[in-house]
Tab-separated table of C-alpha atoms in Angstrom:
chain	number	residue	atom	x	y	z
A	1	UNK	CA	3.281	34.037	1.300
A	2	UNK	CA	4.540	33.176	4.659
A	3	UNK	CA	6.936	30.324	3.382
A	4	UNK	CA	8.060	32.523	1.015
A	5	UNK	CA	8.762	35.384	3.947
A	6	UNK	CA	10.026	33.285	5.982
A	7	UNK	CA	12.783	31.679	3.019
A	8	UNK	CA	13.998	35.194	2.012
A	9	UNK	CA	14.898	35.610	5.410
A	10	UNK	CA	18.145	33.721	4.018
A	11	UNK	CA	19.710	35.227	1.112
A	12	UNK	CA	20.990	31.688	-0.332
A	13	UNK	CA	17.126	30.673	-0.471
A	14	UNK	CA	16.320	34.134	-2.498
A	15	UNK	CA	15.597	31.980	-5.276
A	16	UNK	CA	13.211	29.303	-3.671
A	17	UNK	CA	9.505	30.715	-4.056
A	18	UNK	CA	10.252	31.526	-7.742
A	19	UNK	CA	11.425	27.958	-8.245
A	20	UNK	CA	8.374	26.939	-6.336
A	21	UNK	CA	5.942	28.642	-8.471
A	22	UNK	CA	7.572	27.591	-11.659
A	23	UNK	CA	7.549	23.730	-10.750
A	24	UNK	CA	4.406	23.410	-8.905
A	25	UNK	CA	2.660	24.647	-12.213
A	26	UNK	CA	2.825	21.079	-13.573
A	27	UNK	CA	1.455	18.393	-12.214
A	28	UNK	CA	3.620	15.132	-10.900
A	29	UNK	CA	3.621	12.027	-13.246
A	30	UNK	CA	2.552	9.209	-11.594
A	31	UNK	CA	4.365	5.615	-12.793
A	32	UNK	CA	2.858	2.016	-12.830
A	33	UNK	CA	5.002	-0.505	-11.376
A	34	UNK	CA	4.939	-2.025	-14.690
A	35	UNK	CA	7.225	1.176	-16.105
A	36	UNK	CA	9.691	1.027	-12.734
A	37	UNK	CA	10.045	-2.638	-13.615
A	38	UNK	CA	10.053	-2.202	-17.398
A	39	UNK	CA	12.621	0.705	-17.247
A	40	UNK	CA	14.836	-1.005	-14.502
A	41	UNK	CA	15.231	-4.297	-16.015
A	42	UNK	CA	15.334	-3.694	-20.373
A	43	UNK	CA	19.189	-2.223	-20.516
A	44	UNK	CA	18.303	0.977	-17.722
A	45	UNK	CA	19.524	3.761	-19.251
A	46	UNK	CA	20.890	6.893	-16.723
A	47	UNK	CA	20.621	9.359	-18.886
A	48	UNK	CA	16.869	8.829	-19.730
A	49	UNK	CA	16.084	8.852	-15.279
A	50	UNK	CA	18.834	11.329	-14.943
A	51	UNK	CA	16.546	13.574	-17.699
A	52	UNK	CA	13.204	12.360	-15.940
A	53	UNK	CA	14.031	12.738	-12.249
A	54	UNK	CA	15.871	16.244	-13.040
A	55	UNK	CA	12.343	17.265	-13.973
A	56	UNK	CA	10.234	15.033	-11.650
A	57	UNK	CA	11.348	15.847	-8.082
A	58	UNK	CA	11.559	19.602	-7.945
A	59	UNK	CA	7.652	19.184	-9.366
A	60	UNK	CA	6.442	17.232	-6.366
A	61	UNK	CA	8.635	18.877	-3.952
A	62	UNK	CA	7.353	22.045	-5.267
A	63	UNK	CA	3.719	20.905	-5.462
A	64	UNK	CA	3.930	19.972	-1.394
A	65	UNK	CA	5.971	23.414	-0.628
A	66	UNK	CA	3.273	25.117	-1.623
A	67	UNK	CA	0.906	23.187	0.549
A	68	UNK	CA	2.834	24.333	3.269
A	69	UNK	CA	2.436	27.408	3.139
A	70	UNK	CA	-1.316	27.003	4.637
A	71	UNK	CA	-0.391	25.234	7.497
A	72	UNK	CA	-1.252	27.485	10.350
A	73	UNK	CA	1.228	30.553	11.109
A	74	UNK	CA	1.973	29.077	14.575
A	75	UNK	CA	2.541	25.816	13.327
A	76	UNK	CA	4.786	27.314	10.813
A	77	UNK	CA	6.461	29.208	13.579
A	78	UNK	CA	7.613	25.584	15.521
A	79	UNK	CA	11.460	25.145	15.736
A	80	UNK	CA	10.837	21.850	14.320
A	81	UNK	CA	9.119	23.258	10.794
A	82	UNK	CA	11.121	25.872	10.386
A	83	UNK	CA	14.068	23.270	10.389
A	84	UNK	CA	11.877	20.947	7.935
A	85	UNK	CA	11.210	23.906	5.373
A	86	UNK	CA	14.678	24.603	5.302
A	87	UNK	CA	15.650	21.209	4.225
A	88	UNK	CA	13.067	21.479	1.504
A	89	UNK	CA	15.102	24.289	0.285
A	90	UNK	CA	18.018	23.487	0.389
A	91	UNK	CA	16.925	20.138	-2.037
A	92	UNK	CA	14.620	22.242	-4.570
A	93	UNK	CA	17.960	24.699	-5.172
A	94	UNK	CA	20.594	21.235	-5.381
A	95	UNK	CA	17.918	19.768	-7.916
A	96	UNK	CA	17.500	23.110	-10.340
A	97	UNK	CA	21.181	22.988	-10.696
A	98	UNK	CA	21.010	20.363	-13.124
A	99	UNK	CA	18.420	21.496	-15.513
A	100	UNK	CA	21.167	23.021	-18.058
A	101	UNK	CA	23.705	20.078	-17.494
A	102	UNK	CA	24.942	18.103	-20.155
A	103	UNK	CA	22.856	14.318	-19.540
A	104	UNK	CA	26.108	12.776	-21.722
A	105	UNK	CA	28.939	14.026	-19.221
A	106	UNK	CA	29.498	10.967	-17.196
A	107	UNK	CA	30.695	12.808	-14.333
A	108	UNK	CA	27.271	14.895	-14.482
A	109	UNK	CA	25.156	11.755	-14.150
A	110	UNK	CA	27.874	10.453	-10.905
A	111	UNK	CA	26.809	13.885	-9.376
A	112	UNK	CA	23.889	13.700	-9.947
A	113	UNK	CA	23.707	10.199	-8.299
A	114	UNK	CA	25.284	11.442	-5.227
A	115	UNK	CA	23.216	14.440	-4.774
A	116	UNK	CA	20.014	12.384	-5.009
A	117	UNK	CA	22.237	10.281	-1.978
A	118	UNK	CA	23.020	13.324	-0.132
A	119	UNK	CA	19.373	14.745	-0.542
A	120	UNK	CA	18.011	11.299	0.898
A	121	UNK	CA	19.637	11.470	4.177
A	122	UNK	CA	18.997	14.751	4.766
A	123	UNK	CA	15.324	14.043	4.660
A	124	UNK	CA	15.564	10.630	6.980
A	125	UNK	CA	14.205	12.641	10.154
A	126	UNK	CA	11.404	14.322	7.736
A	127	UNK	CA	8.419	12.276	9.483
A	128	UNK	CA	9.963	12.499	13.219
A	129	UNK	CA	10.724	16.442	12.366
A	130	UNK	CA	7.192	17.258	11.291
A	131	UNK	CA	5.688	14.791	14.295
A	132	UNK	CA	7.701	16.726	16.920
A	133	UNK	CA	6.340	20.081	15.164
A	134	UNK	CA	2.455	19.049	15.478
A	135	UNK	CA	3.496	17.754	19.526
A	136	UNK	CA	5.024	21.588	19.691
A	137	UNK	CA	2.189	23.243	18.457
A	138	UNK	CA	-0.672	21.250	20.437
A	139	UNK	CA	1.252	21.640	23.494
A	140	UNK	CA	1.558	25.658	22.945
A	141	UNK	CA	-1.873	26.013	21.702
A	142	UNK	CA	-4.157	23.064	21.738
A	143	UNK	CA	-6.215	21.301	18.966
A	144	UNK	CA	-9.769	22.859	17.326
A	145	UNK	CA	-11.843	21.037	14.279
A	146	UNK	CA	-10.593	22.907	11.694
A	147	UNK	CA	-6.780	22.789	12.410
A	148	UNK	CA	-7.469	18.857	12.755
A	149	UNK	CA	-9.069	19.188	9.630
A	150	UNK	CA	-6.304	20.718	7.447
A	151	UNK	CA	-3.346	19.131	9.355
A	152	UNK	CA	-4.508	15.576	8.801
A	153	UNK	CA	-5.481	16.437	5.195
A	154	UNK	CA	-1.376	18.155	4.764
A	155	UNK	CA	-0.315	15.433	6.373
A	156	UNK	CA	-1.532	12.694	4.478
A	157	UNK	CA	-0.909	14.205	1.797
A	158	UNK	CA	2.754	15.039	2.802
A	159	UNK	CA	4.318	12.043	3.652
A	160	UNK	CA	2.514	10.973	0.581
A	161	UNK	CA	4.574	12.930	-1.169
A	162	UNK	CA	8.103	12.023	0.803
A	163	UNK	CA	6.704	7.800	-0.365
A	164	UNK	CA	7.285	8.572	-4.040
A	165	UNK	CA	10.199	11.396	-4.322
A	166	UNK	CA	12.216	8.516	-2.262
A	167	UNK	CA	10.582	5.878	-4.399
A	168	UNK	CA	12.056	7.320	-7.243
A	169	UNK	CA	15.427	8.181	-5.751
A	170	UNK	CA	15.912	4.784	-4.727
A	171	UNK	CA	15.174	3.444	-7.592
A	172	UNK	CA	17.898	5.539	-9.393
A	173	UNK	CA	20.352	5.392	-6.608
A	174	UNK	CA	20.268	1.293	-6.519
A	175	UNK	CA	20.575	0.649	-10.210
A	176	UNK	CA	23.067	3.059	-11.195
A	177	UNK	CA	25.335	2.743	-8.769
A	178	UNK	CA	27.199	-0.159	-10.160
A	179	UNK	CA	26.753	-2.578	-7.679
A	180	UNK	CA	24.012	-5.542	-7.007
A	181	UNK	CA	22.532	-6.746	-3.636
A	182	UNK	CA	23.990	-9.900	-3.080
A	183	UNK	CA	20.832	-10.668	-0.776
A	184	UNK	CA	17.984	-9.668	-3.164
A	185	UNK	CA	19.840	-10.277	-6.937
A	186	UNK	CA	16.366	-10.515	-8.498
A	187	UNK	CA	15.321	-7.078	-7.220
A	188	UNK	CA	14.774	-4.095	-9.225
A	189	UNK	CA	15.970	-1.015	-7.194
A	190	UNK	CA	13.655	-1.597	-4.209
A	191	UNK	CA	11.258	-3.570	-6.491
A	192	UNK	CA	10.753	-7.262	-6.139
A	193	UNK	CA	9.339	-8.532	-9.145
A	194	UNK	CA	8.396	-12.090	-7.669
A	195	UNK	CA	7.381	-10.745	-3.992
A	196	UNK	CA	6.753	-13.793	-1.600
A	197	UNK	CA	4.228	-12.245	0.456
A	198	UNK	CA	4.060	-15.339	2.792
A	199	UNK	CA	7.674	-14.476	3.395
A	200	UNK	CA	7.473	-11.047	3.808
A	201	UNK	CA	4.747	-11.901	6.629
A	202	UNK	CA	6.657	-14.642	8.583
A	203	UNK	CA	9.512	-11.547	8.493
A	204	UNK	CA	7.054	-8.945	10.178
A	205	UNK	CA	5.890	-11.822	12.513
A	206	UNK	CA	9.192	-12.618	13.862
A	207	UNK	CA	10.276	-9.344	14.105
A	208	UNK	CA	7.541	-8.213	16.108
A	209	UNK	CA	7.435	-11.433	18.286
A	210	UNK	CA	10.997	-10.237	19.302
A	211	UNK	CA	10.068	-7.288	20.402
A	212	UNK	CA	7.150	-8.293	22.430
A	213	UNK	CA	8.719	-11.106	23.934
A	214	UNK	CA	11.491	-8.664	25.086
A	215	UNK	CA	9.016	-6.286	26.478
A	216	UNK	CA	6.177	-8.521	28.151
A	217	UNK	CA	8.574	-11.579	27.621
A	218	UNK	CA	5.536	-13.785	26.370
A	219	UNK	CA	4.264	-13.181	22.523
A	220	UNK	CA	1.117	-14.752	20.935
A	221	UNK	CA	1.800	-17.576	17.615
A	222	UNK	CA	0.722	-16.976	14.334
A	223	UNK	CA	-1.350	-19.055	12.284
A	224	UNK	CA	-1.446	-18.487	8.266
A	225	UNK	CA	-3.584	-19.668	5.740
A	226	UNK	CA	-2.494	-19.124	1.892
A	227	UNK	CA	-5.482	-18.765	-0.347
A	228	UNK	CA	-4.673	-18.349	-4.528
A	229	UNK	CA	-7.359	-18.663	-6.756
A	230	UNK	CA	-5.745	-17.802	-9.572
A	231	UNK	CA	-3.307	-21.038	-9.449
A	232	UNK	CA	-4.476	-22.901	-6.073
A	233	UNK	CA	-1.625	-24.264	-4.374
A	234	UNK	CA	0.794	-22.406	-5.573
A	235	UNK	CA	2.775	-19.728	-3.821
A	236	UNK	CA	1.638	-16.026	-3.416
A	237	UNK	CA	3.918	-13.897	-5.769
A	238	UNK	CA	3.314	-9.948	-6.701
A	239	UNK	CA	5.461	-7.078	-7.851
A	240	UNK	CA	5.651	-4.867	-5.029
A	241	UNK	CA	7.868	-3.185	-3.077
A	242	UNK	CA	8.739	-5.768	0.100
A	243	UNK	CA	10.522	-2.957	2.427
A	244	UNK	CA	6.510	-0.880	1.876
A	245	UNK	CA	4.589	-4.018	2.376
A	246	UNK	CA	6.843	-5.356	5.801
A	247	UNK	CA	6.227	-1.826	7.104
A	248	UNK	CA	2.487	-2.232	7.372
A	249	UNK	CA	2.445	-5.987	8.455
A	250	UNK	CA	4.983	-4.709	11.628
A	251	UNK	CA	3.096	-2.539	12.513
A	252	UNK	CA	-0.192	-4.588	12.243
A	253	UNK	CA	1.388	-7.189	14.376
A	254	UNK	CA	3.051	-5.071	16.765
A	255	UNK	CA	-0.577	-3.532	17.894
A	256	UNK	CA	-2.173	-7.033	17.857
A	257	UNK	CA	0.548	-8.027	19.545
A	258	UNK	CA	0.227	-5.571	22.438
A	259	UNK	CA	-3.310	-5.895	22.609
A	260	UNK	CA	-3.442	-9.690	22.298
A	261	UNK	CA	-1.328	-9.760	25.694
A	262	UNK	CA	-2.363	-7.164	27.558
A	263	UNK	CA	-5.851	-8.481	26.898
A	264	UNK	CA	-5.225	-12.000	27.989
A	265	UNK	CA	-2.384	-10.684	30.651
A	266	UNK	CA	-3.889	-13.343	33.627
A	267	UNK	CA	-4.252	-16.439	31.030
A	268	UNK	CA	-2.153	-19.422	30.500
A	269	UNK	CA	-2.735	-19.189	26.889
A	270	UNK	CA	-2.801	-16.156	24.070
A	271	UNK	CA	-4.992	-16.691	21.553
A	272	UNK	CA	-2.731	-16.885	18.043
A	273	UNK	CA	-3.123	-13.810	15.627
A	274	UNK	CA	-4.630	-15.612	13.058
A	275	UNK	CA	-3.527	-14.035	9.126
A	276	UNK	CA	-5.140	-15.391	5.665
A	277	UNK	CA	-3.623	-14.251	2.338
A	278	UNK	CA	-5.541	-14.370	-0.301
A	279	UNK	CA	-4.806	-14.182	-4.440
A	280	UNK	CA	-8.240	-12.949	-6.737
A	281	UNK	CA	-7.850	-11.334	-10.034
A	282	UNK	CA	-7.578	-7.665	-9.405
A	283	UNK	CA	-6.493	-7.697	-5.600
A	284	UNK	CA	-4.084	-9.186	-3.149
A	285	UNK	CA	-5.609	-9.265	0.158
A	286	UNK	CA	-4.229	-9.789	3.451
A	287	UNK	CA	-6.273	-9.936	6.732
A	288	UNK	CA	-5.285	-10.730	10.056
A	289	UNK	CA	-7.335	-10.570	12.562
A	290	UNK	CA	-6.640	-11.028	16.784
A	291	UNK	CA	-8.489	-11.194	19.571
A	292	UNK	CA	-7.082	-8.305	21.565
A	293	UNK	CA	-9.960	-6.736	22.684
A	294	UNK	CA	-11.119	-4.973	20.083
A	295	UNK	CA	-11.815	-1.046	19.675
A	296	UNK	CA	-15.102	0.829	20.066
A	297	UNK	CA	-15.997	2.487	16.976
A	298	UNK	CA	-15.868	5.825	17.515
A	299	UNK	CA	-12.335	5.211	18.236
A	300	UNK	CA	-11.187	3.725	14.983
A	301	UNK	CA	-11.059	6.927	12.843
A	302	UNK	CA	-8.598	8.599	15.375
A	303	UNK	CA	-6.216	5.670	15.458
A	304	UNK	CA	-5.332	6.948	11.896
A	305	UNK	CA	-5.302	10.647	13.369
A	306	UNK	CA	-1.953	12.903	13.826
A	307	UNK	CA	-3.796	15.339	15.651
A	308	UNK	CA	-5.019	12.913	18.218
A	309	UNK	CA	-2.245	10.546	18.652
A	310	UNK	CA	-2.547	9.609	22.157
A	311	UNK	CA	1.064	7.853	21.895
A	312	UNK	CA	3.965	9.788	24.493
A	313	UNK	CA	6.440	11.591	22.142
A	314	UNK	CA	9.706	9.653	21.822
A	315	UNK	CA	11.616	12.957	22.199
A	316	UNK	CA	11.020	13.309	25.833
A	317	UNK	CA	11.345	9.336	26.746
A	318	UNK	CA	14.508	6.469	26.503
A	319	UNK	CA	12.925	4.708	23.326
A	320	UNK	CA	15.480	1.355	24.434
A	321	UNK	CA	12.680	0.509	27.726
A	322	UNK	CA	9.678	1.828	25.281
A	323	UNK	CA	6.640	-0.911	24.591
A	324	UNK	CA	6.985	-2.200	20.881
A	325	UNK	CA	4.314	0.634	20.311
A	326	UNK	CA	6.894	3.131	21.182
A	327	UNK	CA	6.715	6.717	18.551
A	328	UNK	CA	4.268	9.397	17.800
A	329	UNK	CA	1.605	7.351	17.506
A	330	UNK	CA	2.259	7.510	13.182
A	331	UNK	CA	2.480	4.117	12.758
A	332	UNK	CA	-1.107	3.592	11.417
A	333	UNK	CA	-1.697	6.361	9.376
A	334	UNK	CA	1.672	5.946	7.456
A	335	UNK	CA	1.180	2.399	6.763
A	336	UNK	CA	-2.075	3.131	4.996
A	337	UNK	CA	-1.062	5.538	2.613
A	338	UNK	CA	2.257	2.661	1.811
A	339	UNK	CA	-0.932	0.572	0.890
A	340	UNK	CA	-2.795	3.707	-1.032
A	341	UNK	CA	0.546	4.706	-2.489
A	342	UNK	CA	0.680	1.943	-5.395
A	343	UNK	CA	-3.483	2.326	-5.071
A	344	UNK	CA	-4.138	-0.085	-2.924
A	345	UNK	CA	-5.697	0.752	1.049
A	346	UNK	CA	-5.238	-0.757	4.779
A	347	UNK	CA	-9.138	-0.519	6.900
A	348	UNK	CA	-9.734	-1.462	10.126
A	349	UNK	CA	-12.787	-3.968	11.712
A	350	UNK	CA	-13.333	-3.994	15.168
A	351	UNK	CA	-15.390	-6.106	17.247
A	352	UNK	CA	-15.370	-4.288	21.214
A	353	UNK	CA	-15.097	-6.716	23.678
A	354	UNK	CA	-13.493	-9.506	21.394
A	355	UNK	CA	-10.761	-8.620	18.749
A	356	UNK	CA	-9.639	-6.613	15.619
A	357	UNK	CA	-9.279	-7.129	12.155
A	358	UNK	CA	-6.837	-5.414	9.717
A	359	UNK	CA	-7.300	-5.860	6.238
A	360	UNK	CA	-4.019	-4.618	3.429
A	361	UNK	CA	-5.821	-4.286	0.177
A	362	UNK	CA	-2.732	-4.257	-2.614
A	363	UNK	CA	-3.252	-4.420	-6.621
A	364	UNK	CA	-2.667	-7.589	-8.131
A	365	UNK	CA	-1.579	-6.442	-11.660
A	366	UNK	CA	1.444	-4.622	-11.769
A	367	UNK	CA	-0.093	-2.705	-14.551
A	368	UNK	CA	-2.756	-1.479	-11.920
A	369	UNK	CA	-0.155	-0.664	-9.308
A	370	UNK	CA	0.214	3.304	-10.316
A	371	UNK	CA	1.263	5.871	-7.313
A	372	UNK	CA	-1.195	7.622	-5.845
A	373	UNK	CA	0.443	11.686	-5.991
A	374	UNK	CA	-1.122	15.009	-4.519
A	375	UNK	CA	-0.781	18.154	-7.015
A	376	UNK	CA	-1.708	21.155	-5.679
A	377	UNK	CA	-4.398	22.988	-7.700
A	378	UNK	CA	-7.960	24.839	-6.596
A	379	UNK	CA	-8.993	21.610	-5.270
A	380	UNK	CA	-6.777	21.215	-2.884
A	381	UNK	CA	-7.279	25.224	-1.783
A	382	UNK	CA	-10.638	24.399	-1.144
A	383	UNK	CA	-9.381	21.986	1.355
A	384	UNK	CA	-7.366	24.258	3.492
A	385	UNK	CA	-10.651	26.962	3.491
A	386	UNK	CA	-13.175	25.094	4.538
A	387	UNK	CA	-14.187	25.580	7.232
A	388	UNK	CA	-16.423	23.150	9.944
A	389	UNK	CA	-20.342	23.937	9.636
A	390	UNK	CA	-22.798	22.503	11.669
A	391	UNK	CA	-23.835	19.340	11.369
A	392	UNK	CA	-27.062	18.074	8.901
A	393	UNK	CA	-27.757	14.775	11.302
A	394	UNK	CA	-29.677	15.520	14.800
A	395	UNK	CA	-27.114	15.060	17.821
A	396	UNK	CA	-28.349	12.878	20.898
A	397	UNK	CA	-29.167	15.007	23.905
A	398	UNK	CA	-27.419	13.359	26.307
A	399	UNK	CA	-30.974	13.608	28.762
A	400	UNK	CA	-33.821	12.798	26.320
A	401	UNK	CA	-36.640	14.104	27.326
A	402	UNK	CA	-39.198	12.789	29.507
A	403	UNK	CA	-41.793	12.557	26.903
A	404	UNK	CA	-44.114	10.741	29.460
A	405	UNK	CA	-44.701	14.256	31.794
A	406	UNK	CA	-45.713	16.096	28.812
A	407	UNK	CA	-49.570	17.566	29.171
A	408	UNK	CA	-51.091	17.577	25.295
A	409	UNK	CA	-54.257	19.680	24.434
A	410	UNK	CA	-56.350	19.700	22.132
């Protein structure tokens, strides 16, 4: 194993691929928002998460460690993963410790609770880190089908996994730690039971329109239509989390923003990005559609692409005087799997030559709204060994032939 080589390179992490192959034998348990809300609200009890998450995060760390270890060598090799990895570690050994301690020692459960603290903030740089690794290894060795291939299906797959082991630390972290949020009361960890998706919009909106307007000094307005068929008239309420749902709205309006205005750069006017919200039975929907210009198709798949992020990496550039697009080019591709995480998805519809549409499918029923987790089993080998055969469809010639000249006989 070439994780494994490289980790008992460092005595302290002697232990790691053992604990990795123990753990990622089971298979992560997925919640509903229902349970987060049903276990955070009815008397929470710390033992009872200290016992689950004790169990629960060194599974789907380990299930994701193990993914890494077919990432190509010289990917593997970047200063950048090697530094990543290491984190990893250093988490999976802090989490085993407290298998065999007593759940009824108070002062086990208040370490426990600042671990899970300590763990978190190591692993803030995690998406940066493992961005700055892909921009080292393209640089150093370029891009071919079938590294694309397995490094968009790790990826996904990765900061899939970093979603819901900080879901669930959160969760624990900001309802046993004694203390409420005098902004959100109501909320349950990170969980707003009675989410005000309108709200959570306008929030997105403004923030963007900030940010354009300091860049380009001139922003486009919004217009937003409310549609619930389930009560009309009424407001637009879910469970969800609101910190998931305003990072996919940003981004959405920070690239219709951009395009909106660089599109329409010599008119008086910008055309308003134009968002409808609407409330059926099993989904929430929310489209919002501008008239930036629109994207060819062929284009659309690799805006969700980490391989072929065309975005400058923020490393190398004064991210204060960046465009509101500013980053590696992630933006996108994490914001869909926030909507696939609680099963829901974020598509794209262009139109070249007029505008684009974004559409955030979310679950309506909290009972529906269970996380989407990888587990990695033969299924997920297959993945990583495939390999890129030719294609079944005829390819255009890009000179047809001149069918005309040709002489038939009999």
């Amino acid at each position: 194993m070439k994780f494994a080589q490289f980790l008992l390179k460092n005595s302290k992490a002697a232990g790691i691929p053992k604990q990795v192959e123990r753990f990622s034998k089971f298979s992560p348990s997925p919640l509903s928002m229902k349970q987060f809300l049903d276990f955070g609200s009815a008397n929470a009890c710390e033992k009872t998460s200290f016992v689950f998450l004790r169990q629960e995060l060194p599974v789907r760390m380990a299930n994701i460690m193990k993914e890494i270890d077919f990432l190509p060598d010289k990917l593997l090799g970047t200063p950048s993963l090697k530094l990543l990895t290491s984190w990893y570690s250093q988490s999976l050994l802090e989490l085993v410790e407290f298998l065999e301690k007593d759940p009824y020692d108070k002062s086990v459960l208040t370490n426990f609770t600042e671990t899970l603290v300590n763990i978190r903030n190591r692993h803030n740089n995690v998406v940066p880190t493992m961005a700055q690794g892909v921009v080292e290894y393209k640089e150093a060795f370029g891009v071919d089908p079938v590294t694309n291939q397995n490094v968009q299906y790790f990826l996904d797959r990765f900061y899939m996994s970093r979603i819901s082991i900080r879901m669930l630390m959160n969760q624990h972290t900001l309802i046993f730690d004694g203390s409420v949020n005098p902004a959100h009361p109501k909320h349950i960890g990170s969980i707003d039971p009675s989410c005000d998706v309108a709200e959570v919009v306008k929030d997105a909106y403004e923030t963007s329109k900030m940010l354009c307007e300091q860049y380009y000094l001139t922003s486009p307005d919004m217009e937003i239509i409310e549609v619930n068929s389930k009560s009309p008239g009424q407001p637009l309420h879910i469970v969800y989390v609101p910190s998931h749902l305003y990072h996919m709205l940003f981004e959405l309006f920070k690239n219709a923003m951009r395009a909106t205005v660089e599109t329409h750069e010599s008119s008086p006017t910008l055309p308003p990005v134009k968002v409808r919200v609407s409330l059926g039975n099993e989904d929430l929907t929310i489209k919002m559609s501008d008239r930036g210009g629109g994207v060819p198709l062929r284009k659309i798949e690799h805006l969700f692409s980490y391989m072929y992020s065309t975005a400058p990496s923020p490393v190398h550039v004064d991210n204060s005087r960046n465009a509101p697009l500013a980053g590696f080019g992630y933006g996108l591709p994490i914001s869909r799997l926030y909507a696939k995480y609680f099963q829901g998805d974020l598509q794209l519809y262009s139109m070249e030559g007029y505008g684009t549409s974004a559409v955030v499918y979310l679950k309506a029923l909290s009972s529906e709204s269970v996380e989407r987790l990888p587990v990695f089993n033969k299924s997920a080998l297959r993945h990583y060994q495939s390999t890129i055969e030719a294609d079944d469809w005829c390819m255009p010639s890009r000179e047809p032939k001149k069918l005309g000249k040709q002489e038939w006989t009999q």
